[in-house]
PDB file of C-alpha atoms and ligand atoms in Angstrom:
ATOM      1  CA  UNK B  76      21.649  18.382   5.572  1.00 45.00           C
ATOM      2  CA  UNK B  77      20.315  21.727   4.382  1.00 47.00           C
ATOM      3  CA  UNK B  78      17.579  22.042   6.702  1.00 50.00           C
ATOM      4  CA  UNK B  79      15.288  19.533   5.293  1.00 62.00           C
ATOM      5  CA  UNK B  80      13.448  17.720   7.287  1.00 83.00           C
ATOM      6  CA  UNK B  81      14.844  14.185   8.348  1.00 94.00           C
ATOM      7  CA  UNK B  82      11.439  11.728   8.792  1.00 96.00           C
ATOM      8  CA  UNK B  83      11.594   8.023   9.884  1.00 98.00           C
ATOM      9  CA  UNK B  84       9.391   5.179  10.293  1.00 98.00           C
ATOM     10  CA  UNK B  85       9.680   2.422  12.462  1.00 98.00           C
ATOM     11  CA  UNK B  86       8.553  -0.183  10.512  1.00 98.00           C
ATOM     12  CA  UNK B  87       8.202  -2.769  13.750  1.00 98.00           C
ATOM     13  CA  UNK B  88       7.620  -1.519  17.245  1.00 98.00           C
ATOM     14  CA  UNK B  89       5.469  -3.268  20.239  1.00 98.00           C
ATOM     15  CA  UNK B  90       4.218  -0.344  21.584  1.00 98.00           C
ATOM     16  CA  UNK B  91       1.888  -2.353  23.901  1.00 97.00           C
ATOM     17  CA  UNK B  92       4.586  -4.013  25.167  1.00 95.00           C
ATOM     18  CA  UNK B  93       7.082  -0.756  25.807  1.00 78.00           C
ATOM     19  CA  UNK B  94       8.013   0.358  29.473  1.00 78.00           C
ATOM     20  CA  UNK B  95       5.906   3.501  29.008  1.00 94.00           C
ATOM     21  CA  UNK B  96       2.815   4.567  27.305  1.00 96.00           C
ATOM     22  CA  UNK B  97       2.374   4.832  23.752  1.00 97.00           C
ATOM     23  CA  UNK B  98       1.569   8.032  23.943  1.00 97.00           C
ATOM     24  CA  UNK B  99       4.563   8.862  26.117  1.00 97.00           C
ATOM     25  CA  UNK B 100       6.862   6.570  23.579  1.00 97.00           C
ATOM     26  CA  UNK B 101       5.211   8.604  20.224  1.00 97.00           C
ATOM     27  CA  UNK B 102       5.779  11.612  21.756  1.00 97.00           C
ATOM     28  CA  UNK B 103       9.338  10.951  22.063  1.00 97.00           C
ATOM     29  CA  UNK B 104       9.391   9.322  18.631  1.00 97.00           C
ATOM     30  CA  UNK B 105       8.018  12.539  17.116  1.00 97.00           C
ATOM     31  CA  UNK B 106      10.496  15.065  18.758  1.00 97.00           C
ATOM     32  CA  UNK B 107      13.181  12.630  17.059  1.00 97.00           C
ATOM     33  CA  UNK B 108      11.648  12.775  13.813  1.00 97.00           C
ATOM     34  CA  UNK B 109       9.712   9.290  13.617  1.00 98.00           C
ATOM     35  CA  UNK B 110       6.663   9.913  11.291  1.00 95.00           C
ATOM     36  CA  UNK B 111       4.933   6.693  11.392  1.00 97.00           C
ATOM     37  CA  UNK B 112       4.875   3.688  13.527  1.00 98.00           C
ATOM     38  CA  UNK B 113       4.310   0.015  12.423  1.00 98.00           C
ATOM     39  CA  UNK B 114       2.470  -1.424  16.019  1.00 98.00           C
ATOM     40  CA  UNK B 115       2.822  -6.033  15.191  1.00 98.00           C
ATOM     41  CA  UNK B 116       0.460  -8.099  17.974  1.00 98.00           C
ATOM     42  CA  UNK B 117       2.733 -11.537  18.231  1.00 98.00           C
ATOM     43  CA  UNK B 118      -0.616 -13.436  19.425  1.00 98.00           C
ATOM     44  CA  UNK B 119      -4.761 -12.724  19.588  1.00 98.00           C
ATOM     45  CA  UNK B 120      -4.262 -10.492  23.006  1.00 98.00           C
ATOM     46  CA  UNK B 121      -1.058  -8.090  21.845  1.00 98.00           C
ATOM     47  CA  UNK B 122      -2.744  -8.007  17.895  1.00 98.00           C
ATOM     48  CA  UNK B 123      -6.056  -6.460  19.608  1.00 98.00           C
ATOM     49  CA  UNK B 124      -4.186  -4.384  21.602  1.00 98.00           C
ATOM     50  CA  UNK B 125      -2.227  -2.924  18.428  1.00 98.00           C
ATOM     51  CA  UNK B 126      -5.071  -2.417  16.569  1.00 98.00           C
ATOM     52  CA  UNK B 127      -6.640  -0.006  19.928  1.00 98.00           C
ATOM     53  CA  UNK B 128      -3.358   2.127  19.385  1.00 98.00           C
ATOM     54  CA  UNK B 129      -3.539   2.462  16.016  1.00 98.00           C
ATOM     55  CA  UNK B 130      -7.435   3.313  16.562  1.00 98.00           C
ATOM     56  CA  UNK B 131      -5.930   5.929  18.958  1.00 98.00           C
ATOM     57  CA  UNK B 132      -3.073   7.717  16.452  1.00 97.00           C
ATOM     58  CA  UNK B 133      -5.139   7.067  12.939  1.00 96.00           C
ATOM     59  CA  UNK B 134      -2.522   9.276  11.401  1.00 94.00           C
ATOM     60  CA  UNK B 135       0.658   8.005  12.997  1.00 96.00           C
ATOM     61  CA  UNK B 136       0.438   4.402  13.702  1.00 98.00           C
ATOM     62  CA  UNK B 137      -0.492   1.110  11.588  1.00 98.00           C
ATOM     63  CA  UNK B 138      -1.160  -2.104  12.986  1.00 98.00           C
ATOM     64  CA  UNK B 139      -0.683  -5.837  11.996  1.00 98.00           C
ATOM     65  CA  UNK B 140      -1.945  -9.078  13.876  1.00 98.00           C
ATOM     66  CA  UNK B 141      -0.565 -12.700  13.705  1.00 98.00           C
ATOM     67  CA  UNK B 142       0.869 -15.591  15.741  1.00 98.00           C
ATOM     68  CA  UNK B 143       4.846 -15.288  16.703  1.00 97.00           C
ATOM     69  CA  UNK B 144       6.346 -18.837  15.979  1.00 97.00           C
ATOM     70  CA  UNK B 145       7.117 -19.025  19.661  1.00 97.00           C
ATOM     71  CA  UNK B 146       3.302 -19.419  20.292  1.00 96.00           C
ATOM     72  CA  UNK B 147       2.525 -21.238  17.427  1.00 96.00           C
ATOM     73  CA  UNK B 148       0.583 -24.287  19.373  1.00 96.00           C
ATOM     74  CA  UNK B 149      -1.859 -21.229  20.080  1.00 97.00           C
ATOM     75  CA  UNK B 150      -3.127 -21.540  16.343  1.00 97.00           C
ATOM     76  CA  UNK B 151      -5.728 -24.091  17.187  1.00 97.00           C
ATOM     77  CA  UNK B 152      -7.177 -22.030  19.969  1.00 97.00           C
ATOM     78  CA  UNK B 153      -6.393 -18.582  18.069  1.00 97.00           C
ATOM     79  CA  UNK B 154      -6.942 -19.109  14.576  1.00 97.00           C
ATOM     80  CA  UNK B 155      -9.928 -18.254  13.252  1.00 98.00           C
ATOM     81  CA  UNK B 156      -9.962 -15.218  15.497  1.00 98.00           C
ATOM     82  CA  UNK B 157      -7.069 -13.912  14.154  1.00 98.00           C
ATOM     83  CA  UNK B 158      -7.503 -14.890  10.601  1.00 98.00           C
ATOM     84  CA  UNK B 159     -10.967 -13.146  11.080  1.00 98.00           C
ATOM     85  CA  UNK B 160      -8.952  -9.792  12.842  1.00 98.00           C
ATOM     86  CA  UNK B 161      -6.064 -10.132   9.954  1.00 98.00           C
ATOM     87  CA  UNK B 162      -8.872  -9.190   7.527  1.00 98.00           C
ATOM     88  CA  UNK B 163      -9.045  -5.645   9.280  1.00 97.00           C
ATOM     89  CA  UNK B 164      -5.351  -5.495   9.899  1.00 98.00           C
ATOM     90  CA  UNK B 165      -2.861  -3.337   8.197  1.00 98.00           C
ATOM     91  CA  UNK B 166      -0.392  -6.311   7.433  1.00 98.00           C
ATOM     92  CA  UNK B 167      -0.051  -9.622   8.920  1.00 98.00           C
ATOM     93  CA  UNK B 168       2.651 -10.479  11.822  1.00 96.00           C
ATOM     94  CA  UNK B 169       4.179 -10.943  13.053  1.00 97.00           C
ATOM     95  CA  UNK B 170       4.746 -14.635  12.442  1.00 98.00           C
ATOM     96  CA  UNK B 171       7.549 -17.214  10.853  1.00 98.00           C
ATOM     97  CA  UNK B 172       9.604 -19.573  11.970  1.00 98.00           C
ATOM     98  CA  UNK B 173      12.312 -19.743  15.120  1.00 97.00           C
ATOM     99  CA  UNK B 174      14.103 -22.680  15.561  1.00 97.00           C
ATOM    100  CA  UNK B 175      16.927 -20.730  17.466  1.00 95.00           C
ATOM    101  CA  UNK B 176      14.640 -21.188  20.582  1.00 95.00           C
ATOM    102  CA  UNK B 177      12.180 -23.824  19.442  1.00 94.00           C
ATOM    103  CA  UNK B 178       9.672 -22.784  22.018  1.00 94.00           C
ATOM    104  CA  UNK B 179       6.848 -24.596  19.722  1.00 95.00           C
ATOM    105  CA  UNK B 180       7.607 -28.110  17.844  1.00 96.00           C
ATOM    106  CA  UNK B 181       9.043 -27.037  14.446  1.00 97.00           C
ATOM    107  CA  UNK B 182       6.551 -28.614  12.161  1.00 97.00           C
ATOM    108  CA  UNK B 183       3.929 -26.968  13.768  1.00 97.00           C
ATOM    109  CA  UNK B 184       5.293 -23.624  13.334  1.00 97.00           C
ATOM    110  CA  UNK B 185       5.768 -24.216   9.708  1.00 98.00           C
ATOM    111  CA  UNK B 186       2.181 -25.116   9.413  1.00 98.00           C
ATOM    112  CA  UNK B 187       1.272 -21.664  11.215  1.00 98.00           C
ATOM    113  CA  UNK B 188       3.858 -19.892   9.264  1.00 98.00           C
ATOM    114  CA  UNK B 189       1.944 -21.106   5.795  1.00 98.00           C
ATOM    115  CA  UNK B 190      -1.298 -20.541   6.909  1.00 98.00           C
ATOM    116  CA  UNK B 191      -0.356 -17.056   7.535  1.00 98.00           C
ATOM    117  CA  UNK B 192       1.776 -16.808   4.174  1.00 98.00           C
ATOM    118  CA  UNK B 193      -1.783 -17.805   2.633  1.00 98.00           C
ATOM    119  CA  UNK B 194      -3.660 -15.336   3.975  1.00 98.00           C
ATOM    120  CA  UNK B 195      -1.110 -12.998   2.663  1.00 98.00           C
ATOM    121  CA  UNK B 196      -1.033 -14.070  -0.781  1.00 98.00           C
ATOM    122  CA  UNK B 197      -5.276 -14.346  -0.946  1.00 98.00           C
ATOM    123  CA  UNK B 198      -5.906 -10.711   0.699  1.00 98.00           C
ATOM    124  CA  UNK B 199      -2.740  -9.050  -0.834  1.00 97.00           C
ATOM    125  CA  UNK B 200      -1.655  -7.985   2.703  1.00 98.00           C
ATOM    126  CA  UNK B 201       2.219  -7.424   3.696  1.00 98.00           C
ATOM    127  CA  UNK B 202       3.654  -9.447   6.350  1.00 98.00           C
ATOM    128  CA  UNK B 203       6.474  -9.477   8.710  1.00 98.00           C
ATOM    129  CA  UNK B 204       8.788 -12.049   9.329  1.00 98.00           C
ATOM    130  CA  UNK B 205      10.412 -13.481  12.234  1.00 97.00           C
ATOM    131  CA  UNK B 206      13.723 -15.491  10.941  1.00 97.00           C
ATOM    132  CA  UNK B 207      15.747 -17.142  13.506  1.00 96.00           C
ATOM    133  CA  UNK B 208      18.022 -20.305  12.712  1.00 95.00           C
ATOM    134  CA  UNK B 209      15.577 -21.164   9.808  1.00 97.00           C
ATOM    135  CA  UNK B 210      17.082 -19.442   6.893  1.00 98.00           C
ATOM    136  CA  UNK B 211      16.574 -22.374   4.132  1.00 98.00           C
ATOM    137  CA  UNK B 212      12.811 -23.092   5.283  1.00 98.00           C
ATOM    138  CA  UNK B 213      12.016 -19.504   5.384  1.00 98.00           C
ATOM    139  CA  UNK B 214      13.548 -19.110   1.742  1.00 98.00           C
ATOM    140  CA  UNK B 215      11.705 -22.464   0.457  1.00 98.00           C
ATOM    141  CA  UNK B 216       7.957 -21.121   1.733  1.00 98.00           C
ATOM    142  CA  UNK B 217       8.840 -17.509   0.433  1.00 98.00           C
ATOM    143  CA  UNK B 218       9.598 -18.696  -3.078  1.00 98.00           C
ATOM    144  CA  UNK B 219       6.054 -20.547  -3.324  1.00 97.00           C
ATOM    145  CA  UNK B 220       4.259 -17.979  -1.993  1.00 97.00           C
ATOM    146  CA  UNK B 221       5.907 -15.553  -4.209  1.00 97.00           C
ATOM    147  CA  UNK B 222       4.946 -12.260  -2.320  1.00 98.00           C
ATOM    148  CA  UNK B 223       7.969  -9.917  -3.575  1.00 97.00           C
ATOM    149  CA  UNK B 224       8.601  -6.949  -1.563  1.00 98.00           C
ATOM    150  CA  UNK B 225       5.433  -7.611   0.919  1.00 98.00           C
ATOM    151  CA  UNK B 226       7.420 -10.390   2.474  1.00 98.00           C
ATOM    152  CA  UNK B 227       9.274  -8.416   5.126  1.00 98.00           C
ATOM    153  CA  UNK B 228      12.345  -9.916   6.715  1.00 98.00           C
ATOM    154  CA  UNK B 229      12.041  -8.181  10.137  1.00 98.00           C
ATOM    155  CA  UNK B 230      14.797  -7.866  12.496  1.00 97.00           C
ATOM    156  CA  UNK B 231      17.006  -9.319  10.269  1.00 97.00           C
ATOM    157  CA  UNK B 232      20.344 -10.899  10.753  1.00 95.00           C
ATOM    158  CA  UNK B 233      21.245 -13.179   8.345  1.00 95.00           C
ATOM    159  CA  UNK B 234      24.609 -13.137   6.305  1.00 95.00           C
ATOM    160  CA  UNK B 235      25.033 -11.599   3.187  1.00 97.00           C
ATOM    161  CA  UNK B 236      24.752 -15.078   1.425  1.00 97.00           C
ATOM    162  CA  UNK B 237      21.381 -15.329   2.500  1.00 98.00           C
ATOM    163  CA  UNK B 238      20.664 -11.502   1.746  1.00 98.00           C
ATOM    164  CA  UNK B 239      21.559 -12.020  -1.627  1.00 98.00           C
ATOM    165  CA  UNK B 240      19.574 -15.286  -1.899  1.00 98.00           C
ATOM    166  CA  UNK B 241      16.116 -13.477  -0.310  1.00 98.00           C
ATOM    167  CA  UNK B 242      17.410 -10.159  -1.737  1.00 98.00           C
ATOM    168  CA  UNK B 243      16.469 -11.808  -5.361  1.00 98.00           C
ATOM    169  CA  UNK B 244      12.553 -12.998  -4.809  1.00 98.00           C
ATOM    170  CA  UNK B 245      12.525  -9.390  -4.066  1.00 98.00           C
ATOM    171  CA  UNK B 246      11.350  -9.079  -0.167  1.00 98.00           C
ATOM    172  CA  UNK B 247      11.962  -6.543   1.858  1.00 98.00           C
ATOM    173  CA  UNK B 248      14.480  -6.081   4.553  1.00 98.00           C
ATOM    174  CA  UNK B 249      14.338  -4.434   8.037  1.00 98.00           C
ATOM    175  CA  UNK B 250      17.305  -3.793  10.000  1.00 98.00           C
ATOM    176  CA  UNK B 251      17.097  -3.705  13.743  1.00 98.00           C
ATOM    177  CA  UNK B 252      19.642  -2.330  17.192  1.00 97.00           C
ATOM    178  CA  UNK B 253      21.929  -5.014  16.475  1.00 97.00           C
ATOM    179  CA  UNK B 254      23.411  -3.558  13.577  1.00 97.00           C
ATOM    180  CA  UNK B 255      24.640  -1.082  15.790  1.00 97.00           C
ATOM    181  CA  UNK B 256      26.720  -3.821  18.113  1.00 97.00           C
ATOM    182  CA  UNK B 257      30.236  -3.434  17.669  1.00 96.00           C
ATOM    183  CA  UNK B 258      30.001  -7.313  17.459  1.00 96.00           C
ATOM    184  CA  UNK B 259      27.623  -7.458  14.628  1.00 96.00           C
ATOM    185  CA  UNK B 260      29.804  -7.259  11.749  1.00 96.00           C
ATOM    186  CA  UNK B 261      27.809 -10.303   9.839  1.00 97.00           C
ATOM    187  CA  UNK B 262      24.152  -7.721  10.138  1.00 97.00           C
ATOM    188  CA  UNK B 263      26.328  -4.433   8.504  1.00 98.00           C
ATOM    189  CA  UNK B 264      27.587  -7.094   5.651  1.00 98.00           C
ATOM    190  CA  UNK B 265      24.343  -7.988   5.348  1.00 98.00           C
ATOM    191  CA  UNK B 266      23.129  -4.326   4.770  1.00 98.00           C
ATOM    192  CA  UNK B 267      25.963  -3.275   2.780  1.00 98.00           C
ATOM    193  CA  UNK B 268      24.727  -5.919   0.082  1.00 98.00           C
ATOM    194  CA  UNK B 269      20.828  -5.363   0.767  1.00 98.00           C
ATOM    195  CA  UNK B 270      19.170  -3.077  -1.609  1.00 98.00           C
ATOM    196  CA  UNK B 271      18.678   0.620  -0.001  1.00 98.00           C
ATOM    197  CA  UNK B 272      15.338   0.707  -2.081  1.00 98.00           C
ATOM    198  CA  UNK B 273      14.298  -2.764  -0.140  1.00 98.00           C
ATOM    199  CA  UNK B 274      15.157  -1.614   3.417  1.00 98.00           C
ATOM    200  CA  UNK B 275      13.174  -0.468   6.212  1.00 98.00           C
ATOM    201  CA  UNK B 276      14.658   0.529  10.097  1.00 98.00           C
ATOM    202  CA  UNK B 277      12.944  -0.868  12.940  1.00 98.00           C
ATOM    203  CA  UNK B 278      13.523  -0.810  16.823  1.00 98.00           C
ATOM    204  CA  UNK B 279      11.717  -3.912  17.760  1.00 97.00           C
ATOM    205  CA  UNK B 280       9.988  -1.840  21.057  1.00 97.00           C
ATOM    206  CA  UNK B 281      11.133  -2.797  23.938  1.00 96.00           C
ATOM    207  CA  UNK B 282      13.934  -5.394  22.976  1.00 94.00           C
ATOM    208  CA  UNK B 283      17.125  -5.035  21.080  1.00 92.00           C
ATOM    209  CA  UNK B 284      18.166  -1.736  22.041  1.00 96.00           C
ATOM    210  CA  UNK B 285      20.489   0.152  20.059  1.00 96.00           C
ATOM    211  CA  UNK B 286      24.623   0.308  21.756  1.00 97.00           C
ATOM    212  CA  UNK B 287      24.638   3.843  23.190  1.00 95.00           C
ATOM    213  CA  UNK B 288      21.373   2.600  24.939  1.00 96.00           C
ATOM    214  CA  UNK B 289      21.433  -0.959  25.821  1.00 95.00           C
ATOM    215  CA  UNK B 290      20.773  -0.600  29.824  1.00 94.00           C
ATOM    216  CA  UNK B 291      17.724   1.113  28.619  1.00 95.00           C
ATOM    217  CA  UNK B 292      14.259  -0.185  26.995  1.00 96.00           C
ATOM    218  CA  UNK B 293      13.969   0.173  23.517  1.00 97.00           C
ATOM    219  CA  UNK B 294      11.713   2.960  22.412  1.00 97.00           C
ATOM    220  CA  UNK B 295      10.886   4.348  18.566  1.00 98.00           C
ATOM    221  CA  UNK B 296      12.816   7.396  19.824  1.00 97.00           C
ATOM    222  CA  UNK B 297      15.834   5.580  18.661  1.00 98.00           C
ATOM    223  CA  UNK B 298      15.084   4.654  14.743  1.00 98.00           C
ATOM    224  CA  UNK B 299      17.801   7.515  13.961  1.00 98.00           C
ATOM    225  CA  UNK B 300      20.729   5.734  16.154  1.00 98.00           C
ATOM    226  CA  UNK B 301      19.827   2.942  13.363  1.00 98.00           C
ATOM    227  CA  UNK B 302      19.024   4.638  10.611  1.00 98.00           C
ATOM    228  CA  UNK B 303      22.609   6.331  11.152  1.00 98.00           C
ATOM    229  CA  UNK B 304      24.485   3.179  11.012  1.00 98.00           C
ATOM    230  CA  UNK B 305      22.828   1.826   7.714  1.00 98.00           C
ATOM    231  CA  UNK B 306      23.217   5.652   6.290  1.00 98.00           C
ATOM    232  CA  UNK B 307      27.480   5.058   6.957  1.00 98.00           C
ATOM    233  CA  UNK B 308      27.158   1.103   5.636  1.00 98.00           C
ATOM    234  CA  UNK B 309      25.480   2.356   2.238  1.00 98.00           C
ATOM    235  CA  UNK B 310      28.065   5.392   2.180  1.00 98.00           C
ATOM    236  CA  UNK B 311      24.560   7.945   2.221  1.00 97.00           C
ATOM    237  CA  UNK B 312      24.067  11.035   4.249  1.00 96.00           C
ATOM    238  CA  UNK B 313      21.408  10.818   7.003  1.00 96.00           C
ATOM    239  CA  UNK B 314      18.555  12.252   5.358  1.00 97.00           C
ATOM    240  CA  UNK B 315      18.756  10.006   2.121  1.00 97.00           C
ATOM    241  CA  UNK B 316      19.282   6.897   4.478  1.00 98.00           C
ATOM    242  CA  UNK B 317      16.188   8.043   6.198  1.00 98.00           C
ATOM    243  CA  UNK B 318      13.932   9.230   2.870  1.00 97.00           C
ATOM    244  CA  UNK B 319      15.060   6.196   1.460  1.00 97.00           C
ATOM    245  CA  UNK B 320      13.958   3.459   3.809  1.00 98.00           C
ATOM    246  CA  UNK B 321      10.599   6.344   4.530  1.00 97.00           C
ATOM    247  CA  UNK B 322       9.524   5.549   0.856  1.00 97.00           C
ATOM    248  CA  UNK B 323      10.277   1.968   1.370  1.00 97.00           C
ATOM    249  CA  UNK B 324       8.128   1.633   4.435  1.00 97.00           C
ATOM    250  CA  UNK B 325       5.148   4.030   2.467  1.00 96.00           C
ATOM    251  CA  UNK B 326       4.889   1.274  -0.604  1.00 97.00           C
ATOM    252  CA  UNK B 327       5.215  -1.678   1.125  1.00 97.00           C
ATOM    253  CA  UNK B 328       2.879  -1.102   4.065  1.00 97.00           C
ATOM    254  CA  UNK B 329       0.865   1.965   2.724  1.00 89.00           C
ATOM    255  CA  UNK B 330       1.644   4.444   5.307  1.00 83.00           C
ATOM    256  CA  UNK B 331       0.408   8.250   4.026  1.00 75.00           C
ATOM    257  CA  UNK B 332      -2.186   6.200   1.803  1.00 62.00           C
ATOM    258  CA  UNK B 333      -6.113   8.045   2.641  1.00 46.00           C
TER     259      UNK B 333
HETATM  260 ZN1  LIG A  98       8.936  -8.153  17.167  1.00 54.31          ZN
END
């Protein structure tokens, strides 16, 4: 690698919700070479609480605040709080639809989902996507709103039919700990035909950690044990995996922008 510096971002992290501080969990993400931090709320509560972090590291951290499909019958409570919050926000999310676990009745998760699309389309904002089991719904709202690459498919695991399909209205991908499961052959497909250039990494703090950690939390720390596995599926040395997905993470969600 020629001595150059390797930087990563970790493009979704709950860093409110991580085993230990954030400032114990960005110290440990710096040493490993994690530049910036994308901090998601996934209700009112966790989106206030990412935007104090981010208040805390200005120059490492961004934050983004929306309603997690799970708790989408919180919208008529919630709502116009967070729509009001999502104004200040650095991206919206994260939200969409999961009818893997159906913890909220699926029509009204759809109606959540497009309220938040809106508010991405009307203030220009990116936002980050939760996909689980609803692949063709996801796809239909995504092609109205017509967002391109500030629709972010985060944590993303579907095959690489449907990464072709999203791949062309021209969103943006994020690739997760599972692609490192020896199990998970469908995710590296899905990367291998995924455009580098449209491809962030992202830990998903505290959950989904990477194989040579799973009895541990997750923690940003470990964007590299990703990044490293989509650097081998795309055939690229470490540091162009990692300055590739860096610039992807810097247009999309503005990090480095003054
Ligand atoms: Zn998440």
């Amino acid at each position: 690698m020629s001595g150059e510096t390797v930087r990563w971002v970790d493009s979704h992290c709950h860093l409110f919700a991580g085993a230990e501080t954030p400032g114990t969990l960005l110290d440990r993400a710096a040493a490993a070479g994690v530049a910036w931090l994308m901090c998601p709320g996934i209700d009112l509560e966790t989106s206030l609480q990412s935007r104090l972090i981010a208040g805390d590291y200005p120059d490492r951290v961004i934050w983004a605040a929306g309603l997690h499909p799970h708790d989408a019958t919180n919208w008529a409570d919630q709502g116009a709080r967070l729509s009001a919050l999502i104004t200040e926000a650095d991206a919206i999310g994260e939200c969409g639809l999961d009818y893997y676990r159906d913890l909220s009745p699926r029509p009204v998760q759809r109606i959540v989902f497009r309220e938040q699309l809106e508010l991405a389309g009307s203030l220009g904002k990116p936002i980050i996507i939760h996909c689980r089991d609803a692949f063709t719904d996801i796809y239909e709202d995504l092609e109205t709103a017509g967002l391109g690459e500030k629709a972010i498919l985060h944590s993303w695991t579907g095959g690489p039919k449907w990464t072709k399909r999203f791949a062309a209205l021209g969103v943006t991908f994020s690739f997760a700990g599972m692609v490192t499961y020896p199990t998970a052959d469908t995710v590296r497909r899905a990367a291998a035909v995924a455009p580098p250039e449209r491809c962030m990494v992202e830990t998903d703090t505290p959950y989904l950690s990477p194989q040579a950690h799973r009895d541990l939390p997750n923690e940003p720390a470990f964007v590299p044990l990703i990044g490293g596995v989509l650097a081998d599926v795309w055939g690229m040395d470490i540091a162009q995996a990692a300055a590739t997905t860096l610039a992807t993470a810097c247009r999309v969600f503005g990090f480095g922008d003054e």
